[in-house]
Coordinates of C-alpha atoms and ligand atoms in Angstrom, one line a residue:
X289 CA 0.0 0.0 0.0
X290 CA 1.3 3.7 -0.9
X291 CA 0.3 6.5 0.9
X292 CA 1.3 9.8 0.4
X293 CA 3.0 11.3 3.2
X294 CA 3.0 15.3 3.8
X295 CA 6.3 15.3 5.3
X296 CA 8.4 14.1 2.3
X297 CA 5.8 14.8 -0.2
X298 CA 6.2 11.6 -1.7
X299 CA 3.7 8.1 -2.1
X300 CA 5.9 5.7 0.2
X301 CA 5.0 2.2 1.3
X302 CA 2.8 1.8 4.2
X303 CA 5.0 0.2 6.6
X304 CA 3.6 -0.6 10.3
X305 CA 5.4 0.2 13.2
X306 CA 4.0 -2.8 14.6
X307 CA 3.6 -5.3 11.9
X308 CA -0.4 -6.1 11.2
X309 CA -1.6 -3.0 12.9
X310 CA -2.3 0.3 12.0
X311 CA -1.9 3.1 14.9
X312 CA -4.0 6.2 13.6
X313 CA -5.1 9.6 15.0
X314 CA -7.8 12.0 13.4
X315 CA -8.0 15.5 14.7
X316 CA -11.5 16.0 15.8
X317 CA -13.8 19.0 15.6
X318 CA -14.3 22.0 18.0
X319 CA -17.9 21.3 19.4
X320 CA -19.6 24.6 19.6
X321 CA -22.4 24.0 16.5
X322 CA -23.7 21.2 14.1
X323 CA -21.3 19.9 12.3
X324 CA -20.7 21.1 8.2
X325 CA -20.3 19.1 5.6
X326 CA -16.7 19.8 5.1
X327 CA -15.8 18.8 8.8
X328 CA -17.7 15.5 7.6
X329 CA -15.0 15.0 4.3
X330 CA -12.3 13.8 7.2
X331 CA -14.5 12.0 9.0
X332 CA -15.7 10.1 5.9
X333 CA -12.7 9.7 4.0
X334 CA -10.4 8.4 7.1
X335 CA -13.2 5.9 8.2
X336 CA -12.9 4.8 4.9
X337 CA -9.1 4.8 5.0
X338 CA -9.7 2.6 8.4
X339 CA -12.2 0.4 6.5
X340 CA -9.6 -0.6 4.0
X341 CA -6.9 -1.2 6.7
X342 CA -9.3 -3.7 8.5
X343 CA -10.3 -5.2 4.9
X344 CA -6.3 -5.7 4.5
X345 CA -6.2 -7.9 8.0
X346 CA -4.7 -4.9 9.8
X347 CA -6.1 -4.1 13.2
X348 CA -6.6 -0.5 13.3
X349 CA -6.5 1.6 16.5
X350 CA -8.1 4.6 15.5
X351 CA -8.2 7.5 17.9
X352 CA -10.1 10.6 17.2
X353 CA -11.1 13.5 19.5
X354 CA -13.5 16.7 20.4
X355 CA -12.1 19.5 21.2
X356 CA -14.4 20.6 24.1
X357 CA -12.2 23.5 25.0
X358 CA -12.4 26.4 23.7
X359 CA -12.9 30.7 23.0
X360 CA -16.4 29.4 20.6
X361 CA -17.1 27.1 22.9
X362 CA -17.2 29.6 25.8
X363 CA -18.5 32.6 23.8
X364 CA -21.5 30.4 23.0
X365 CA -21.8 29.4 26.5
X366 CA -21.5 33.3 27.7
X367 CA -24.6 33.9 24.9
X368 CA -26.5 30.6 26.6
X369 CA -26.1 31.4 30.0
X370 CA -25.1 28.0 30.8
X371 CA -21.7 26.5 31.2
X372 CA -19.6 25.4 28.9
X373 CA -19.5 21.9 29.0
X374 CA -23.6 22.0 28.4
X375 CA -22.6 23.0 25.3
X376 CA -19.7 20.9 24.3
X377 CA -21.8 17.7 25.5
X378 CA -24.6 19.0 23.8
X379 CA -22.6 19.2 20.6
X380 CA -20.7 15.8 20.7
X381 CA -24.3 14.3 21.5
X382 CA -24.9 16.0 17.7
X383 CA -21.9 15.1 16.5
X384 CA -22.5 10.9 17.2
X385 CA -25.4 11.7 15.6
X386 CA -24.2 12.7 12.2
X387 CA -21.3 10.1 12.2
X388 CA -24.1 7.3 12.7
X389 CA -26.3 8.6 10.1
X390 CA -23.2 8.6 7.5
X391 CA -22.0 5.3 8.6
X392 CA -18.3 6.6 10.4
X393 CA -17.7 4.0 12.8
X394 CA -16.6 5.3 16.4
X395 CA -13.5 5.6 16.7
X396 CA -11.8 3.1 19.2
X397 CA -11.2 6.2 21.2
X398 CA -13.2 9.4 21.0
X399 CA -10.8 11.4 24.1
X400 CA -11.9 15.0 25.3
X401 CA -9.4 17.9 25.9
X402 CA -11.4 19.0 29.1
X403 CA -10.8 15.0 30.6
X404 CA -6.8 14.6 29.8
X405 CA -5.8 18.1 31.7
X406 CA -3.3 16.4 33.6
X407 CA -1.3 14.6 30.8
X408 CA -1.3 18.7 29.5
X409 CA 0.3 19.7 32.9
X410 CA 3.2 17.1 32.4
X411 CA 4.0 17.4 28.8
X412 CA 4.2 21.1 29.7
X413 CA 6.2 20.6 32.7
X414 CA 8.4 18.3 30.9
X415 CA 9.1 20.9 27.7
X416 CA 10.0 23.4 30.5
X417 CA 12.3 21.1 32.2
X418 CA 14.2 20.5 28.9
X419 CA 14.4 24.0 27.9
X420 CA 12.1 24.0 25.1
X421 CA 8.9 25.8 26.7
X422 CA 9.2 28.8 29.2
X423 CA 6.5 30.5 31.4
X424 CA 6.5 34.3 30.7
X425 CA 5.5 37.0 33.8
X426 CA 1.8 36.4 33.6
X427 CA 1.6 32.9 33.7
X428 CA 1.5 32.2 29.7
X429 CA 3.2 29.0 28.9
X430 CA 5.1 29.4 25.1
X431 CA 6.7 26.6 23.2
X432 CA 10.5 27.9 21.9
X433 CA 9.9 27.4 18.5
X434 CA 13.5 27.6 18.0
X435 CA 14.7 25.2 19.9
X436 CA 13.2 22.7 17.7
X437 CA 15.7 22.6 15.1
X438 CA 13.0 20.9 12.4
X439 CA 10.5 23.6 12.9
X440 CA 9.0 23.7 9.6
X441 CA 9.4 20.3 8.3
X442 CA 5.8 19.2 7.6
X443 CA 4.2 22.6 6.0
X444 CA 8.0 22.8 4.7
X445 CA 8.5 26.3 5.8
X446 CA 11.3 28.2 6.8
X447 CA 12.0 29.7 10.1
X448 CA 13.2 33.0 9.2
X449 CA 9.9 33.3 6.3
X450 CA 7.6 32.9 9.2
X451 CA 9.2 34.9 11.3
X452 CA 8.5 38.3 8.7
X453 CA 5.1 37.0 8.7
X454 CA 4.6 37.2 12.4
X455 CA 5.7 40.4 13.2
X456 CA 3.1 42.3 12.1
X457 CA 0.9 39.9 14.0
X458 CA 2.0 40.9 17.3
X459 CA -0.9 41.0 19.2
X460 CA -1.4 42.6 22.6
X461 CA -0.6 40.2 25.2
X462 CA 2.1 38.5 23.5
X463 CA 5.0 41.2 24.1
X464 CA 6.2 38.6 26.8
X465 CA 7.1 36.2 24.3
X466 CA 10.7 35.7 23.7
X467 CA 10.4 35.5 19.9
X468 CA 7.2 35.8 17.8
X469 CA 7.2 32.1 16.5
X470 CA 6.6 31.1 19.6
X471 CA 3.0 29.8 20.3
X472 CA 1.0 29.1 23.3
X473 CA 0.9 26.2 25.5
X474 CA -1.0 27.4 28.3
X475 CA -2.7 30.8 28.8
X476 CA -4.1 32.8 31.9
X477 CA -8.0 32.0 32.6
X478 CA -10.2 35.3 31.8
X479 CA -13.4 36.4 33.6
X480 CA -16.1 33.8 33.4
X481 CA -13.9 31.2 32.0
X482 CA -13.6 27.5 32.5
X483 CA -10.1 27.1 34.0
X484 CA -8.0 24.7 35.9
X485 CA -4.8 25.3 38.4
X486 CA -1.3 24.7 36.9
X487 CA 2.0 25.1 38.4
X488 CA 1.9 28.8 36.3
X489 CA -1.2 29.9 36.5
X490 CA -4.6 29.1 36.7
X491 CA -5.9 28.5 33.4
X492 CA -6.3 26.7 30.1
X493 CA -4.8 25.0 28.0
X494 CA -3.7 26.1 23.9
X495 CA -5.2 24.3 21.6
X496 CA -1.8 22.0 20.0
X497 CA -1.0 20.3 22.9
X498 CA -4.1 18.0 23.4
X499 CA -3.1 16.0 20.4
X500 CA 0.3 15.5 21.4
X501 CA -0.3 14.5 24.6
X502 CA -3.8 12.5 23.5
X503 CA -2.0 10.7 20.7
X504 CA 0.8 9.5 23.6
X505 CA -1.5 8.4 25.9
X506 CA -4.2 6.1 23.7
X507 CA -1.3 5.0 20.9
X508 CA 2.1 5.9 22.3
X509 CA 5.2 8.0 21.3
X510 CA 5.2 6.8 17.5
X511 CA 2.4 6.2 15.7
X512 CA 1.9 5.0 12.2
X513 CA -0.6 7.8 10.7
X514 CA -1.5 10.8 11.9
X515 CA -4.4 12.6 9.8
X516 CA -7.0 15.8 9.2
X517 CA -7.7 18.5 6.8
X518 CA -4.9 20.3 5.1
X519 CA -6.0 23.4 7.1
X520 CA -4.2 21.7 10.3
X521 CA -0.9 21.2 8.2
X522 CA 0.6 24.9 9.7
X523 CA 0.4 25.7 12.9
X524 CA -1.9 22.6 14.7
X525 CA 0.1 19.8 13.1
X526 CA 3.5 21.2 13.2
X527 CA 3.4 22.4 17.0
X528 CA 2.2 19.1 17.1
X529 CA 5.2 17.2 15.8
X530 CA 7.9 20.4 18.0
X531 CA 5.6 19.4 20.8
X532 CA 5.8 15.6 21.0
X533 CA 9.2 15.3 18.9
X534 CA 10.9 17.0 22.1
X535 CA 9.0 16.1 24.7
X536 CA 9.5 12.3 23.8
X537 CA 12.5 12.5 22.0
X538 CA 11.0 9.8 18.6
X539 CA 9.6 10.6 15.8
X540 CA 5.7 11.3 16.1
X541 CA 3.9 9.9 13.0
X542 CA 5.0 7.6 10.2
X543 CA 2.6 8.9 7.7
X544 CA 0.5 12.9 7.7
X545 CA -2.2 12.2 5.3
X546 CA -4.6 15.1 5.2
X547 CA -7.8 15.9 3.0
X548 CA -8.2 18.6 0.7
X549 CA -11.4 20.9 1.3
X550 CA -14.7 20.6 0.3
X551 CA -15.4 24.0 -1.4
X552 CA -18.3 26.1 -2.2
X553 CA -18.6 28.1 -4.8
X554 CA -14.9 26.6 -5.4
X555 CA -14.1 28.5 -2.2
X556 CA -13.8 26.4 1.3
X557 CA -16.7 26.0 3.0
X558 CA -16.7 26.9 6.6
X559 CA -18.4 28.4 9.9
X560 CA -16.7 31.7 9.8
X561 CA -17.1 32.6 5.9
X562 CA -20.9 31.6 7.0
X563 CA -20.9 29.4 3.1
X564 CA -21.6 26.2 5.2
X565 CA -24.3 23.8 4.9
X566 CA -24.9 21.2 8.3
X567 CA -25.0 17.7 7.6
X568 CA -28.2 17.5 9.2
X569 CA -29.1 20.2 6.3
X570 CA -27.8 17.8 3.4
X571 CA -29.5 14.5 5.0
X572 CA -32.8 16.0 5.3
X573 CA -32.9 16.2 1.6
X574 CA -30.7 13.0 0.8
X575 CA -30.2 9.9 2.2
X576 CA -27.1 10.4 3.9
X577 CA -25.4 7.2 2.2
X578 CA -25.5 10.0 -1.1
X579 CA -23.2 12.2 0.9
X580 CA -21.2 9.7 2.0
X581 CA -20.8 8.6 -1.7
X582 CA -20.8 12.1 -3.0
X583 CA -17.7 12.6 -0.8
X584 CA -15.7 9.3 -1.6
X585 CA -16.3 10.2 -5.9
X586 CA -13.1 12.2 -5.5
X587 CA -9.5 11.1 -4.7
X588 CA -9.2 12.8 -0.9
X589 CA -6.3 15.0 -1.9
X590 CA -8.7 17.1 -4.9
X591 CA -10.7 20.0 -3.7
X592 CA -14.4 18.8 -4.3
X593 CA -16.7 21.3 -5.1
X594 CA -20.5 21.0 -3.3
X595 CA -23.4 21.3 -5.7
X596 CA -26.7 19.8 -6.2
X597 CA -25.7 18.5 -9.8
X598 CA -22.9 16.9 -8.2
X599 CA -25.1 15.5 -5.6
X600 CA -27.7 14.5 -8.2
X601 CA -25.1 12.4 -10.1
X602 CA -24.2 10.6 -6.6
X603 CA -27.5 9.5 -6.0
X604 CA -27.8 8.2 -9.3
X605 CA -25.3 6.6 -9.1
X606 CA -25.6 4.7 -6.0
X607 CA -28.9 3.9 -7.4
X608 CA -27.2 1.6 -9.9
X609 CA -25.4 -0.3 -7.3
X610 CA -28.4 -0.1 -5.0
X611 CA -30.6 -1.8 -7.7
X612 CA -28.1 -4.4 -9.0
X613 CA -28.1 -5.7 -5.6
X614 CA -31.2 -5.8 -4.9
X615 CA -32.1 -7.1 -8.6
X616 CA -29.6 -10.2 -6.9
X617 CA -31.4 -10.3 -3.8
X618 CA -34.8 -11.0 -5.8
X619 CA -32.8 -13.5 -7.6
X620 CA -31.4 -15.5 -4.5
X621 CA -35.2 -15.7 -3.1
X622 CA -36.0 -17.2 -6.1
X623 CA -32.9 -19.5 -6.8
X624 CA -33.2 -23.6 -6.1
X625 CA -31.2 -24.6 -3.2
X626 CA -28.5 -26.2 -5.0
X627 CA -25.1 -25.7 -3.9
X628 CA -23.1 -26.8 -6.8
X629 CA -21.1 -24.4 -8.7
X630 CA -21.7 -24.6 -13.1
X631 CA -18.6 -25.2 -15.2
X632 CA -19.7 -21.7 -16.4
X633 CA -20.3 -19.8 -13.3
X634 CA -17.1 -21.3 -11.7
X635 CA -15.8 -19.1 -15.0
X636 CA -17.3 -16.1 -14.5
X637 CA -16.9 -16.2 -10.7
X638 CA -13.1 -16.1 -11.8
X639 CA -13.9 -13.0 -14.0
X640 CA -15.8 -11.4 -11.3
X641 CA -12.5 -11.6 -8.8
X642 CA -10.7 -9.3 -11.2
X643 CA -12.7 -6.3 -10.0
X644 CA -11.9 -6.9 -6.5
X645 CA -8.3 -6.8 -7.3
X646 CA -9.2 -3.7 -9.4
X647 CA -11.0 -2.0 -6.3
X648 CA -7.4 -3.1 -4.3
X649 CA -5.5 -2.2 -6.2
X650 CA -6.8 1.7 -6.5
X651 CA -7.3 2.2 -2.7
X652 CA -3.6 0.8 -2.7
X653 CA -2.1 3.5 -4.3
X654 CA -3.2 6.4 -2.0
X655 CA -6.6 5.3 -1.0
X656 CA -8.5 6.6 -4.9
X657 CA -12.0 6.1 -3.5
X658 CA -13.2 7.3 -7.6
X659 CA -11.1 4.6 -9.4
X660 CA -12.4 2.6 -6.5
X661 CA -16.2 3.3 -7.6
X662 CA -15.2 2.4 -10.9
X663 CA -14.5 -0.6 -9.7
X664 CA -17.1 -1.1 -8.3
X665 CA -19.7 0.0 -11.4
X666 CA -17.9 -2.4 -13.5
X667 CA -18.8 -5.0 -11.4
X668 CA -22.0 -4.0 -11.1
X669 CA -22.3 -4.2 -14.5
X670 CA -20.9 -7.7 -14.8
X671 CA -23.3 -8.6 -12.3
X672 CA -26.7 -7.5 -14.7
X673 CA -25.4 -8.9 -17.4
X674 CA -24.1 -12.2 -16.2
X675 CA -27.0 -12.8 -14.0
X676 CA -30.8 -14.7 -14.2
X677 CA -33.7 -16.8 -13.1
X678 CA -31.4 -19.6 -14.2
X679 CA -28.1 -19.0 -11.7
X680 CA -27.5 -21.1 -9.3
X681 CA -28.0 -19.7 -5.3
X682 CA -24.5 -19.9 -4.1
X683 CA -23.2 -17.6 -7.2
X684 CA -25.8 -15.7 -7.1
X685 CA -24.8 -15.5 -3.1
X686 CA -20.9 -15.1 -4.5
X687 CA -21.6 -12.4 -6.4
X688 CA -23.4 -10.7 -3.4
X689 CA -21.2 -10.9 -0.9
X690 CA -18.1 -9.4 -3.1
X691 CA -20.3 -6.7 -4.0
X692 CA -21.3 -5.9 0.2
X693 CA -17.7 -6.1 1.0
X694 CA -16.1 -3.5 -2.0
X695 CA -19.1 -0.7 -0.8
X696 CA -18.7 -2.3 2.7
X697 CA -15.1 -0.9 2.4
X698 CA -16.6 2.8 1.1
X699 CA -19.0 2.3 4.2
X700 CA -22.0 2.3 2.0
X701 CA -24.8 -0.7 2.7
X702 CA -26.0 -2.5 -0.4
X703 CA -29.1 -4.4 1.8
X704 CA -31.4 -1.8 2.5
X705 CA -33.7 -2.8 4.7
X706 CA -36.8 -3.2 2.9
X707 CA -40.3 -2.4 4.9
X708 CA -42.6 -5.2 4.4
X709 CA -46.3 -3.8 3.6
X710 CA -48.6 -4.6 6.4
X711 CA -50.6 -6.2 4.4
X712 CA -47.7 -8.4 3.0
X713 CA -47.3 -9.3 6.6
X714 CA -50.7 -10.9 7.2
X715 CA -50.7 -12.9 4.1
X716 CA -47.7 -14.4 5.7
X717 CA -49.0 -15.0 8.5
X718 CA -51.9 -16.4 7.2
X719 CA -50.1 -18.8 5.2
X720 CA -48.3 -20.3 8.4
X721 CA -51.6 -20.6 10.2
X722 CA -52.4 -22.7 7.3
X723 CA -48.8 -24.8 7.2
X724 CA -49.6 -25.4 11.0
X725 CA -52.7 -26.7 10.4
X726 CA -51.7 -28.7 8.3
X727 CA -48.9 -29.9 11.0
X728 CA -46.2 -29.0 7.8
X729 CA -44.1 -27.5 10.8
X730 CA -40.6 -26.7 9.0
X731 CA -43.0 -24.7 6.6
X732 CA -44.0 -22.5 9.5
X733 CA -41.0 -22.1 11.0
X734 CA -39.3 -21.1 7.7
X735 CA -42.0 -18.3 7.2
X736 CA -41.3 -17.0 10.9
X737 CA -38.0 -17.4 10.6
X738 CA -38.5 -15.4 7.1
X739 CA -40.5 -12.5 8.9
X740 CA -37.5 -12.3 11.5
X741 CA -34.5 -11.3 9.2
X742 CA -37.2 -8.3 7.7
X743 CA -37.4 -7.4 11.1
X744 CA -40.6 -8.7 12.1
X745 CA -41.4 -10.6 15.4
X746 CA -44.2 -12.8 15.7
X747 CA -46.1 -13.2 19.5
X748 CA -48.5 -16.5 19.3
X749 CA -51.1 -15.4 21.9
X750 CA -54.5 -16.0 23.2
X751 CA -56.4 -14.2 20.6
X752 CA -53.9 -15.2 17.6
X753 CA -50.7 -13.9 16.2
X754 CA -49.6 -10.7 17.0
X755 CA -46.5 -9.3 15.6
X756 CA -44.5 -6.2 15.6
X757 CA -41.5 -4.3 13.9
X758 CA -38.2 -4.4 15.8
Ligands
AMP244 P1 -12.6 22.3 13.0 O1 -13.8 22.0 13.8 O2 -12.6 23.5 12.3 O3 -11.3 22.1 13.8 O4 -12.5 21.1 11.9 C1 -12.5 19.7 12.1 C2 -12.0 19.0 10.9 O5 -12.7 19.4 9.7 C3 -10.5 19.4 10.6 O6 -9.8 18.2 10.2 C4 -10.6 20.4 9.5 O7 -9.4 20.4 8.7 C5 -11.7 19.8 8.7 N1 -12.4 20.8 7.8 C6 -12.9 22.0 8.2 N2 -13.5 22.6 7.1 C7 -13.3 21.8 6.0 C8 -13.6 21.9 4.6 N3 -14.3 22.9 4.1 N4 -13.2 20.9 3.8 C9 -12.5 19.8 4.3 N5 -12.2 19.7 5.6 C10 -12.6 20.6 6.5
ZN245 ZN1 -5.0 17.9 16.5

């Protein structure tokens, strides 16, 4: 597998640190508001990214957090009235929502800033103690950016660049800082603010160090991929690496895959520039599996631009695969029981395998979700065409389970759940009154058993059958 890696800007081969596992962090998303539908392109795409790891037999631990601290966090809690972990909680509650609904699996850890203070305290501690963080007059914590001799390595800037850039950003406060690159690690509280005590001051911390010190504690010093949007490239990501790099004295992450935006108007969308639309926006129109396409139709590294023509042309095209399978559901209901493989079918089960290797071997080079989908089409249309009342039920069951398992990998689901009429659901029960009657009792039990995997449970009672969704 080739990923390509931020820091040397290259596609290398995915190597494990620990062979047949896959150590990965996500930045999360400040909770202060619904989530957009560009903070879901990360969310998507490295689920996916995890799906494929798992689908290659690695074990993924994936770790993946909230930031649950911070100035729109409180400002919106100020405006509330309330405190500022009512609306944190409030918005990670929102935030498992949308994930659910767009099929992103929890991540194996979902760790909160506001919970892992004290690992903050030490890292801090410990970047004083080795002369690479000092606490200024007021009780501000800075990182020494130059005592980090690879400053700059990831976003592959240079030191003394940056540093004519910053000057004019002095703001007031930050005259105590020994050099302008230097950034915060921990800051006094203000009026009205959450805050905790610290050997400096009582306060809070900056926003960098939570992933370094997260990442450490749930994966340890090195892990294998460390990933977000390519707006967390310069500063988050590289005070991440200055942070952890000195603190624990090993290289931080293997691999820095990030996403490119999702744009509006081919401009990025996001809260601030107010061109946003919420993913509970986008899923009240759509089914939320045509976002979750929509997203995966580009390679993760091309700006994608939103629009409802775009949008249009996802759901149309998960239509196809949607219908193919379900065109092979129909089939297996109807097949014979026969568990023999044709001469012909053993054939074309050998053709069909090719598509899987071509759906490999595009999420191996970089994870290409769109040659992926092609993939996938193709064997859609292999499936129509190669496909009838005639086929035998274990190719027809072939066919379907390589089909699950490629959109299973894109985190799309093929069986939609189909709701039974009511009056389909009577019928059947009538008919297994009947089959009782007539004491054919594997004939009942196959038509309950039948009603069970669409979801519906049958109560014998007093007064007859009752039954109920589930
Ligand atoms: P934030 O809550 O702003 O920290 O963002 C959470 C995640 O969403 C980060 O990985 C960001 O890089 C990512 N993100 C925010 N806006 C966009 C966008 N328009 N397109 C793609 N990713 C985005
Ligand atoms: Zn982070």
């Amino acid at each position: 597998m080739r990923i390509y890696n931020t820091l040397t800007k290259r596609k290398e081969e995915f190597v494990p640190i620990t062979p047949g596992e896959v150590k990965m962090y996500v930045c999360g998303p400040t909770v202060y508001n619904l989530i957009h539908i560009g903070n879901a392109r990360p969310m998507i795409v490295f689920d996916t990214v995890r799906r494929y790891f798992e689908h290659r037999g690695y074990r993924v631990n994936y770790v993946s957090n909230f930031t649950d601290v911070d100035d729109k966090i409180i400002k919106k809690a100020i405006e509330e009235g309330v405190d500022a972990d009512v609306i944190s909680e409030r918005y990670i509650a929102e935030c498992k929502k949308d994930m659910e609904a767009l099929n992103v699996r929890p991540a194996t850890v979902h760790p909160q800033a506001t919970q892992e203070i004290c690992g903050m305290l030490d890292m801090i501690q410990e970047l004083i103690d080795s002369g690479h963080a000092y606490a200024a007059e007021d009780g501000t914590v800075y990182y020494r950016v130059r005592s980090f001799r690879d400053y700059g390595k990831l976003s592959h800037k240079n030191l003394d660049d940056l540093e004519g850039g910053k000057r004019s950003l002095l703001v007031s406060g930050e005259d105590q800082k020994e050099d302008p690159l230097d950034f915060v690690l921990w800051k006094p509280k203000k009026e009205g603010e959450p805050y905790w005590e610290s050997p400096w001051c009582n306060g809070r911390p900056g926003w960098h160090i939570e992933c370094s010190v997260m990442s450490k504690k749930y994966l340890g010093d090195e892990i294998d991929i460390h990933a977000g949007g390519e707006d967390l490239i310069f500063p988050h990501h590289e005070n991440e690496i200055a942070q952890s790099e000195a603190a624990n004295g090993k290289p931080f992450a293997r691999y820095w895959m990030h996403n490119a935006f999702l744009n509006i108007d081919n401009r990025k969308m996001s809260k601030s520039a107010g061109n946003f639309f919420t993913v509970r926006d986008i899923i009240s129109k759509y089914d939320p599996q045509v976002l979750r396409f929509f997203m995966l139709s580009a390679h993760y590294r091309s700006p994608l631009n939103f629009s409802a023509e775009l949008m249009e042309a996802a759901k149309n095209g998960l239509e196809r695969i949607l219908t193919a399978v379900s065109n092979l559901n129909f089939l297996i209901s109807k097949a014979d029981g026969s568990q023999e493989l044709t001469e012909e079918e053993k054939k074309l089960l050998e053709e069909a395998a090719a598509y899987t290797a071509r759906f490999d071997e595009a999420m191996d080079d970089d994870f290409n979700t769109a040659d992926a989908i092609s993939a996938i089409f193709e064997l859609v249309k292999f499936i129509n065409t190669n496909t009838n009342g005639e086929s035998s039920g274990v190719y027809l069951a072939a066919l379907h389970e390589q089909i699950r398992e490629l959109a299973d990998v894109c985190g799309l689901i093929v069986d939609q759940k189909e709701e039974m009429l009511d009056a389909d659901i009577e019928k059947m029960i009538e008919e297994r009154q009947a089959a009782r009657k007539a004491k054919d009792f594997a004939r009942a039990d196959a038509i309950r058993n039948e009603l069970l995997e669409k979801g519906i449970v049958l109560e014998d009672t007093r007064e007859g059958v009752k039954w109920k969704r589930v």
